[in-house]
Amino acid sequence: IDLEPSATLAALDARTVDVACYPLDELPPRFEGRALYQEDFVIAARTGHALGKKPSLARYATAQHVLVSPTGAARGFIDDVLAERGLSRRIALTVPSFLWALTVIGDGDLVGALPRTLLRVHGARFGVTAIEPPLPFGATSIRIVATGAAMTDAGVAWLMELIQREARRRGR
């Protein structure tokens, strides 16, 4: 199930889903979260995009951007990073998912801030390359999460352990 981040905890509470991968550092006490890996963001651009030849913060800020926002919000964390340096960006398009952003970026001249792991796994297939940002965009901890009540189910506990073990095995 593809959930908006804001709906994930409610879906876990309702037992609509048993476990979820979730990018929050703090969870309410009724949840158990286990670290899987740290995710950081890079600039995503069509392979051959001019920004890739000479990346700079100013050039990045003036590019046309796609924003991934499941809720439709017109602002993201990158806007805060840029504002701290007196810059802003123009959001040309907002899409609800990272995969949709890959499609749009691969077919045009928009750029976006996307997870490094997503680009490593799927970027080439969409004709999208990762460009190191001129300053760190920050990282977030990706965790596998379940309710404490769900953890009393041996199957859920096993699944949590399996996912965590596989993440470690794959070096994430």
PDB file of C-alpha atoms in Angstrom:
ATOM      1  CA  ILE A   1       0.000   0.000   0.000  1.00  0.00           C
ATOM      2  CA  ASP A   2       1.350   3.441  -0.883  1.00  0.00           C
ATOM      3  CA  LEU A   3       0.450   5.732   2.019  1.00  0.00           C
ATOM      4  CA  GLU A   4       1.017   9.409   2.538  1.00  0.00           C
ATOM      5  CA  PRO A   5       3.507   9.792   5.374  1.00  0.00           C
ATOM      6  CA  SER A   6       0.877  11.612   7.429  1.00  0.00           C
ATOM      7  CA  ALA A   7      -1.480   8.602   7.129  1.00  0.00           C
ATOM      8  CA  THR A   8       1.073   5.915   7.965  1.00  0.00           C
ATOM      9  CA  LEU A   9       0.727   5.936  11.744  1.00  0.00           C
ATOM     10  CA  ALA A  10      -3.088   5.928  11.521  1.00  0.00           C
ATOM     11  CA  ALA A  11      -2.961   2.932   9.153  1.00  0.00           C
ATOM     12  CA  LEU A  12      -0.694   1.101  11.597  1.00  0.00           C
ATOM     13  CA  ASP A  13      -3.027   1.957  14.495  1.00  0.00           C
ATOM     14  CA  ALA A  14      -6.028   0.676  12.519  1.00  0.00           C
ATOM     15  CA  ARG A  15      -4.076  -2.484  11.586  1.00  0.00           C
ATOM     16  CA  THR A  16      -4.738  -1.718   7.919  1.00  0.00           C
ATOM     17  CA  VAL A  17      -1.030  -2.440   7.573  1.00  0.00           C
ATOM     18  CA  ASP A  18       1.145  -4.422   9.963  1.00  0.00           C
ATOM     19  CA  VAL A  19       4.495  -2.768   9.254  1.00  0.00           C
ATOM     20  CA  ALA A  20       5.631   0.296   7.344  1.00  0.00           C
ATOM     21  CA  CYS A  21       8.901   1.881   6.285  1.00  0.00           C
ATOM     22  CA  TYR A  22       8.783   5.351   7.755  1.00  0.00           C
ATOM     23  CA  PRO A  23      11.163   8.338   7.618  1.00  0.00           C
ATOM     24  CA  LEU A  24      10.618   9.907  11.039  1.00  0.00           C
ATOM     25  CA  ASP A  25      13.154  10.160  13.816  1.00  0.00           C
ATOM     26  CA  GLU A  26      10.563  10.404  16.584  1.00  0.00           C
ATOM     27  CA  LEU A  27       7.656   8.032  17.047  1.00  0.00           C
ATOM     28  CA  PRO A  28       4.900   8.032  19.656  1.00  0.00           C
ATOM     29  CA  PRO A  29       5.604   5.486  22.431  1.00  0.00           C
ATOM     30  CA  ARG A  30       2.931   3.057  21.217  1.00  0.00           C
ATOM     31  CA  PHE A  31       5.096   2.280  18.161  1.00  0.00           C
ATOM     32  CA  GLU A  32       8.242   0.250  17.804  1.00  0.00           C
ATOM     33  CA  GLY A  33      10.701   1.463  15.204  1.00  0.00           C
ATOM     34  CA  ARG A  34      13.916  -0.195  14.075  1.00  0.00           C
ATOM     35  CA  ALA A  35      16.570   1.567  12.038  1.00  0.00           C
ATOM     36  CA  LEU A  36      17.047   0.309   8.498  1.00  0.00           C
ATOM     37  CA  TYR A  37      19.335   2.907   6.910  1.00  0.00           C
ATOM     38  CA  GLN A  38      20.111   6.602   6.541  1.00  0.00           C
ATOM     39  CA  GLU A  39      18.742   8.226   3.393  1.00  0.00           C
ATOM     40  CA  ASP A  40      20.021  11.448   1.904  1.00  0.00           C
ATOM     41  CA  PHE A  41      18.798  13.477  -1.023  1.00  0.00           C
ATOM     42  CA  VAL A  42      20.597  14.410  -4.214  1.00  0.00           C
ATOM     43  CA  ILE A  43      19.700  16.497  -7.222  1.00  0.00           C
ATOM     44  CA  ALA A  44      17.902  14.449  -9.869  1.00  0.00           C
ATOM     45  CA  ALA A  45      18.173  15.621 -13.464  1.00  0.00           C
ATOM     46  CA  ARG A  46      17.771  14.155 -16.919  1.00  0.00           C
ATOM     47  CA  THR A  47      21.009  12.539 -18.067  1.00  0.00           C
ATOM     48  CA  GLY A  48      22.857  15.265 -19.986  1.00  0.00           C
ATOM     49  CA  HIS A  49      21.037  18.143 -18.255  1.00  0.00           C
ATOM     50  CA  ALA A  50      23.093  21.360 -18.251  1.00  0.00           C
ATOM     51  CA  LEU A  51      23.058  21.519 -14.437  1.00  0.00           C
ATOM     52  CA  GLY A  52      25.116  18.322 -14.331  1.00  0.00           C
ATOM     53  CA  LYS A  53      27.952  19.915 -16.284  1.00  0.00           C
ATOM     54  CA  LYS A  54      28.536  22.747 -13.820  1.00  0.00           C
ATOM     55  CA  PRO A  55      26.426  22.351 -10.679  1.00  0.00           C
ATOM     56  CA  SER A  56      26.207  25.264  -8.265  1.00  0.00           C
ATOM     57  CA  LEU A  57      23.719  26.331  -5.655  1.00  0.00           C
ATOM     58  CA  ALA A  58      22.716  29.403  -7.680  1.00  0.00           C
ATOM     59  CA  ARG A  59      22.167  27.354 -10.860  1.00  0.00           C
ATOM     60  CA  TYR A  60      20.209  24.773  -8.902  1.00  0.00           C
ATOM     61  CA  ALA A  61      17.985  27.443  -7.345  1.00  0.00           C
ATOM     62  CA  THR A  62      17.189  29.038 -10.724  1.00  0.00           C
ATOM     63  CA  ALA A  63      16.302  25.735 -12.414  1.00  0.00           C
ATOM     64  CA  GLN A  64      12.685  24.644 -12.867  1.00  0.00           C
ATOM     65  CA  HIS A  65      11.787  22.186 -10.098  1.00  0.00           C
ATOM     66  CA  VAL A  66       9.456  19.273  -9.554  1.00  0.00           C
ATOM     67  CA  LEU A  67       8.343  18.844  -5.940  1.00  0.00           C
ATOM     68  CA  VAL A  68       7.222  15.506  -4.531  1.00  0.00           C
ATOM     69  CA  SER A  69       4.345  16.182  -2.173  1.00  0.00           C
ATOM     70  CA  PRO A  70       1.751  13.482  -1.461  1.00  0.00           C
ATOM     71  CA  THR A  71      -0.434  16.121   0.201  1.00  0.00           C
ATOM     72  CA  GLY A  72      -0.072  18.702  -2.570  1.00  0.00           C
ATOM     73  CA  ALA A  73       1.841  21.151  -0.349  1.00  0.00           C
ATOM     74  CA  ALA A  74       3.691  23.715  -2.449  1.00  0.00           C
ATOM     75  CA  ARG A  75       6.789  23.779  -0.244  1.00  0.00           C
ATOM     76  CA  GLY A  76       9.352  21.179   0.793  1.00  0.00           C
ATOM     77  CA  PHE A  77      12.380  20.891   3.050  1.00  0.00           C
ATOM     78  CA  ILE A  78      14.664  22.025   0.211  1.00  0.00           C
ATOM     79  CA  ASP A  79      12.928  25.411   0.314  1.00  0.00           C
ATOM     80  CA  ASP A  80      14.078  25.764   3.942  1.00  0.00           C
ATOM     81  CA  VAL A  81      17.653  24.812   2.985  1.00  0.00           C
ATOM     82  CA  LEU A  82      17.655  27.425   0.221  1.00  0.00           C
ATOM     83  CA  ALA A  83      15.964  30.111   2.373  1.00  0.00           C
ATOM     84  CA  GLU A  84      18.754  29.780   4.964  1.00  0.00           C
ATOM     85  CA  ARG A  85      21.071  31.005   2.207  1.00  0.00           C
ATOM     86  CA  GLY A  86      18.773  33.749   0.922  1.00  0.00           C
ATOM     87  CA  LEU A  87      17.663  31.736  -2.110  1.00  0.00           C
ATOM     88  CA  SER A  88      14.378  30.373  -3.374  1.00  0.00           C
ATOM     89  CA  ARG A  89      13.316  28.089  -6.193  1.00  0.00           C
ATOM     90  CA  ARG A  90      10.443  27.943  -8.658  1.00  0.00           C
ATOM     91  CA  ILE A  91       8.277  24.860  -8.361  1.00  0.00           C
ATOM     92  CA  ALA A  92       7.012  24.204 -11.868  1.00  0.00           C
ATOM     93  CA  LEU A  93       5.189  20.972 -10.990  1.00  0.00           C
ATOM     94  CA  THR A  94       4.089  19.107  -7.876  1.00  0.00           C
ATOM     95  CA  VAL A  95       3.623  15.335  -8.071  1.00  0.00           C
ATOM     96  CA  PRO A  96       2.473  12.842  -5.422  1.00  0.00           C
ATOM     97  CA  SER A  97       5.286  10.269  -5.662  1.00  0.00           C
ATOM     98  CA  PHE A  98       9.004   9.878  -6.253  1.00  0.00           C
ATOM     99  CA  LEU A  99       8.432   7.476  -9.155  1.00  0.00           C
ATOM    100  CA  TRP A 100       6.207   9.999 -10.889  1.00  0.00           C
ATOM    101  CA  ALA A 101       8.947  12.593 -10.368  1.00  0.00           C
ATOM    102  CA  LEU A 102      11.475  10.269 -12.045  1.00  0.00           C
ATOM    103  CA  THR A 103       9.215  10.003 -15.089  1.00  0.00           C
ATOM    104  CA  VAL A 104       8.771  13.760 -15.374  1.00  0.00           C
ATOM    105  CA  ILE A 105      12.446  14.540 -14.774  1.00  0.00           C
ATOM    106  CA  GLY A 106      13.576  11.950 -17.332  1.00  0.00           C
ATOM    107  CA  ASP A 107      11.303  13.427 -20.009  1.00  0.00           C
ATOM    108  CA  GLY A 108      12.243  17.105 -19.689  1.00  0.00           C
ATOM    109  CA  ASP A 109      14.345  19.810 -18.110  1.00  0.00           C
ATOM    110  CA  LEU A 110      12.904  19.845 -14.592  1.00  0.00           C
ATOM    111  CA  VAL A 111      15.135  18.952 -11.663  1.00  0.00           C
ATOM    112  CA  GLY A 112      14.212  17.660  -8.234  1.00  0.00           C
ATOM    113  CA  ALA A 113      15.585  16.591  -4.884  1.00  0.00           C
ATOM    114  CA  LEU A 114      15.123  12.824  -4.631  1.00  0.00           C
ATOM    115  CA  PRO A 115      16.436  10.056  -2.389  1.00  0.00           C
ATOM    116  CA  ARG A 116      19.889   8.812  -3.380  1.00  0.00           C
ATOM    117  CA  THR A 117      18.789   5.171  -3.032  1.00  0.00           C
ATOM    118  CA  LEU A 118      15.874   5.694  -5.425  1.00  0.00           C
ATOM    119  CA  LEU A 119      18.199   7.100  -8.074  1.00  0.00           C
ATOM    120  CA  ARG A 120      20.778   4.371  -7.571  1.00  0.00           C
ATOM    121  CA  VAL A 121      18.138   1.689  -8.111  1.00  0.00           C
ATOM    122  CA  HIS A 122      15.831   3.294 -10.708  1.00  0.00           C
ATOM    123  CA  GLY A 123      17.543   6.376 -12.154  1.00  0.00           C
ATOM    124  CA  ALA A 124      19.112   4.785 -15.248  1.00  0.00           C
ATOM    125  CA  ARG A 125      15.834   3.153 -16.240  1.00  0.00           C
ATOM    126  CA  PHE A 126      14.203   6.612 -16.374  1.00  0.00           C
ATOM    127  CA  GLY A 127      17.201   8.393 -17.909  1.00  0.00           C
ATOM    128  CA  VAL A 128      17.778  10.333 -14.692  1.00  0.00           C
ATOM    129  CA  THR A 129      21.127  10.884 -13.057  1.00  0.00           C
ATOM    130  CA  ALA A 130      22.134  11.934  -9.555  1.00  0.00           C
ATOM    131  CA  ILE A 131      24.053  15.171  -9.154  1.00  0.00           C
ATOM    132  CA  GLU A 132      25.794  15.799  -5.858  1.00  0.00           C
ATOM    133  CA  PRO A 133      24.190  18.849  -4.276  1.00  0.00           C
ATOM    134  CA  PRO A 134      26.459  21.859  -3.743  1.00  0.00           C
ATOM    135  CA  LEU A 135      25.575  21.630  -0.037  1.00  0.00           C
ATOM    136  CA  PRO A 136      24.171  18.747   1.987  1.00  0.00           C
ATOM    137  CA  PHE A 137      20.397  18.551   1.825  1.00  0.00           C
ATOM    138  CA  GLY A 138      20.356  16.515   5.019  1.00  0.00           C
ATOM    139  CA  ALA A 139      19.603  12.909   5.805  1.00  0.00           C
ATOM    140  CA  THR A 140      16.787  11.070   7.471  1.00  0.00           C
ATOM    141  CA  SER A 141      16.601   7.734   9.203  1.00  0.00           C
ATOM    142  CA  ILE A 142      14.384   5.185   7.467  1.00  0.00           C
ATOM    143  CA  ARG A 143      12.815   2.800   9.940  1.00  0.00           C
ATOM    144  CA  ILE A 144      10.577  -0.212   9.892  1.00  0.00           C
ATOM    145  CA  VAL A 145       7.662   0.547  12.223  1.00  0.00           C
ATOM    146  CA  ALA A 146       4.854  -1.431  13.854  1.00  0.00           C
ATOM    147  CA  THR A 147       2.608  -0.850  16.825  1.00  0.00           C
ATOM    148  CA  GLY A 148       3.627  -2.398  20.114  1.00  0.00           C
ATOM    149  CA  ALA A 149       0.395  -4.422  20.001  1.00  0.00           C
ATOM    150  CA  ALA A 150       1.265  -5.786  16.542  1.00  0.00           C
ATOM    151  CA  MET A 151       4.665  -6.886  17.844  1.00  0.00           C
ATOM    152  CA  THR A 152       2.914  -9.464  20.054  1.00  0.00           C
ATOM    153  CA  ASP A 153       2.046 -11.302  16.819  1.00  0.00           C
ATOM    154  CA  ALA A 154       4.937 -13.697  16.115  1.00  0.00           C
ATOM    155  CA  GLY A 155       4.517 -13.216  12.363  1.00  0.00           C
ATOM    156  CA  VAL A 156       4.829  -9.432  12.577  1.00  0.00           C
ATOM    157  CA  ALA A 157       7.847  -9.708  14.895  1.00  0.00           C
ATOM    158  CA  TRP A 158       9.462 -12.154  12.436  1.00  0.00           C
ATOM    159  CA  LEU A 159       8.762  -9.833   9.479  1.00  0.00           C
ATOM    160  CA  MET A 160      10.279  -6.845  11.291  1.00  0.00           C
ATOM    161  CA  GLU A 161      13.417  -8.853  12.057  1.00  0.00           C
ATOM    162  CA  LEU A 162      13.641 -10.162   8.487  1.00  0.00           C
ATOM    163  CA  ILE A 163      13.371  -6.684   6.954  1.00  0.00           C
ATOM    164  CA  GLN A 164      15.941  -5.264   9.354  1.00  0.00           C
ATOM    165  CA  ARG A 165      18.339  -8.167   8.710  1.00  0.00           C
ATOM    166  CA  GLU A 166      18.004  -7.764   4.920  1.00  0.00           C
ATOM    167  CA  ALA A 167      18.648  -4.032   5.155  1.00  0.00           C
ATOM    168  CA  ARG A 168      21.858  -4.728   7.109  1.00  0.00           C
ATOM    169  CA  ARG A 169      22.878  -7.462   4.669  1.00  0.00           C
ATOM    170  CA  ARG A 170      22.473  -5.101   1.728  1.00  0.00           C
ATOM    171  CA  GLY A 171      24.601  -2.486   3.424  1.00  0.00           C
ATOM    172  CA  ARG A 172      21.909   0.069   4.016  1.00  0.00           C
TER     173      ARG A 172
END
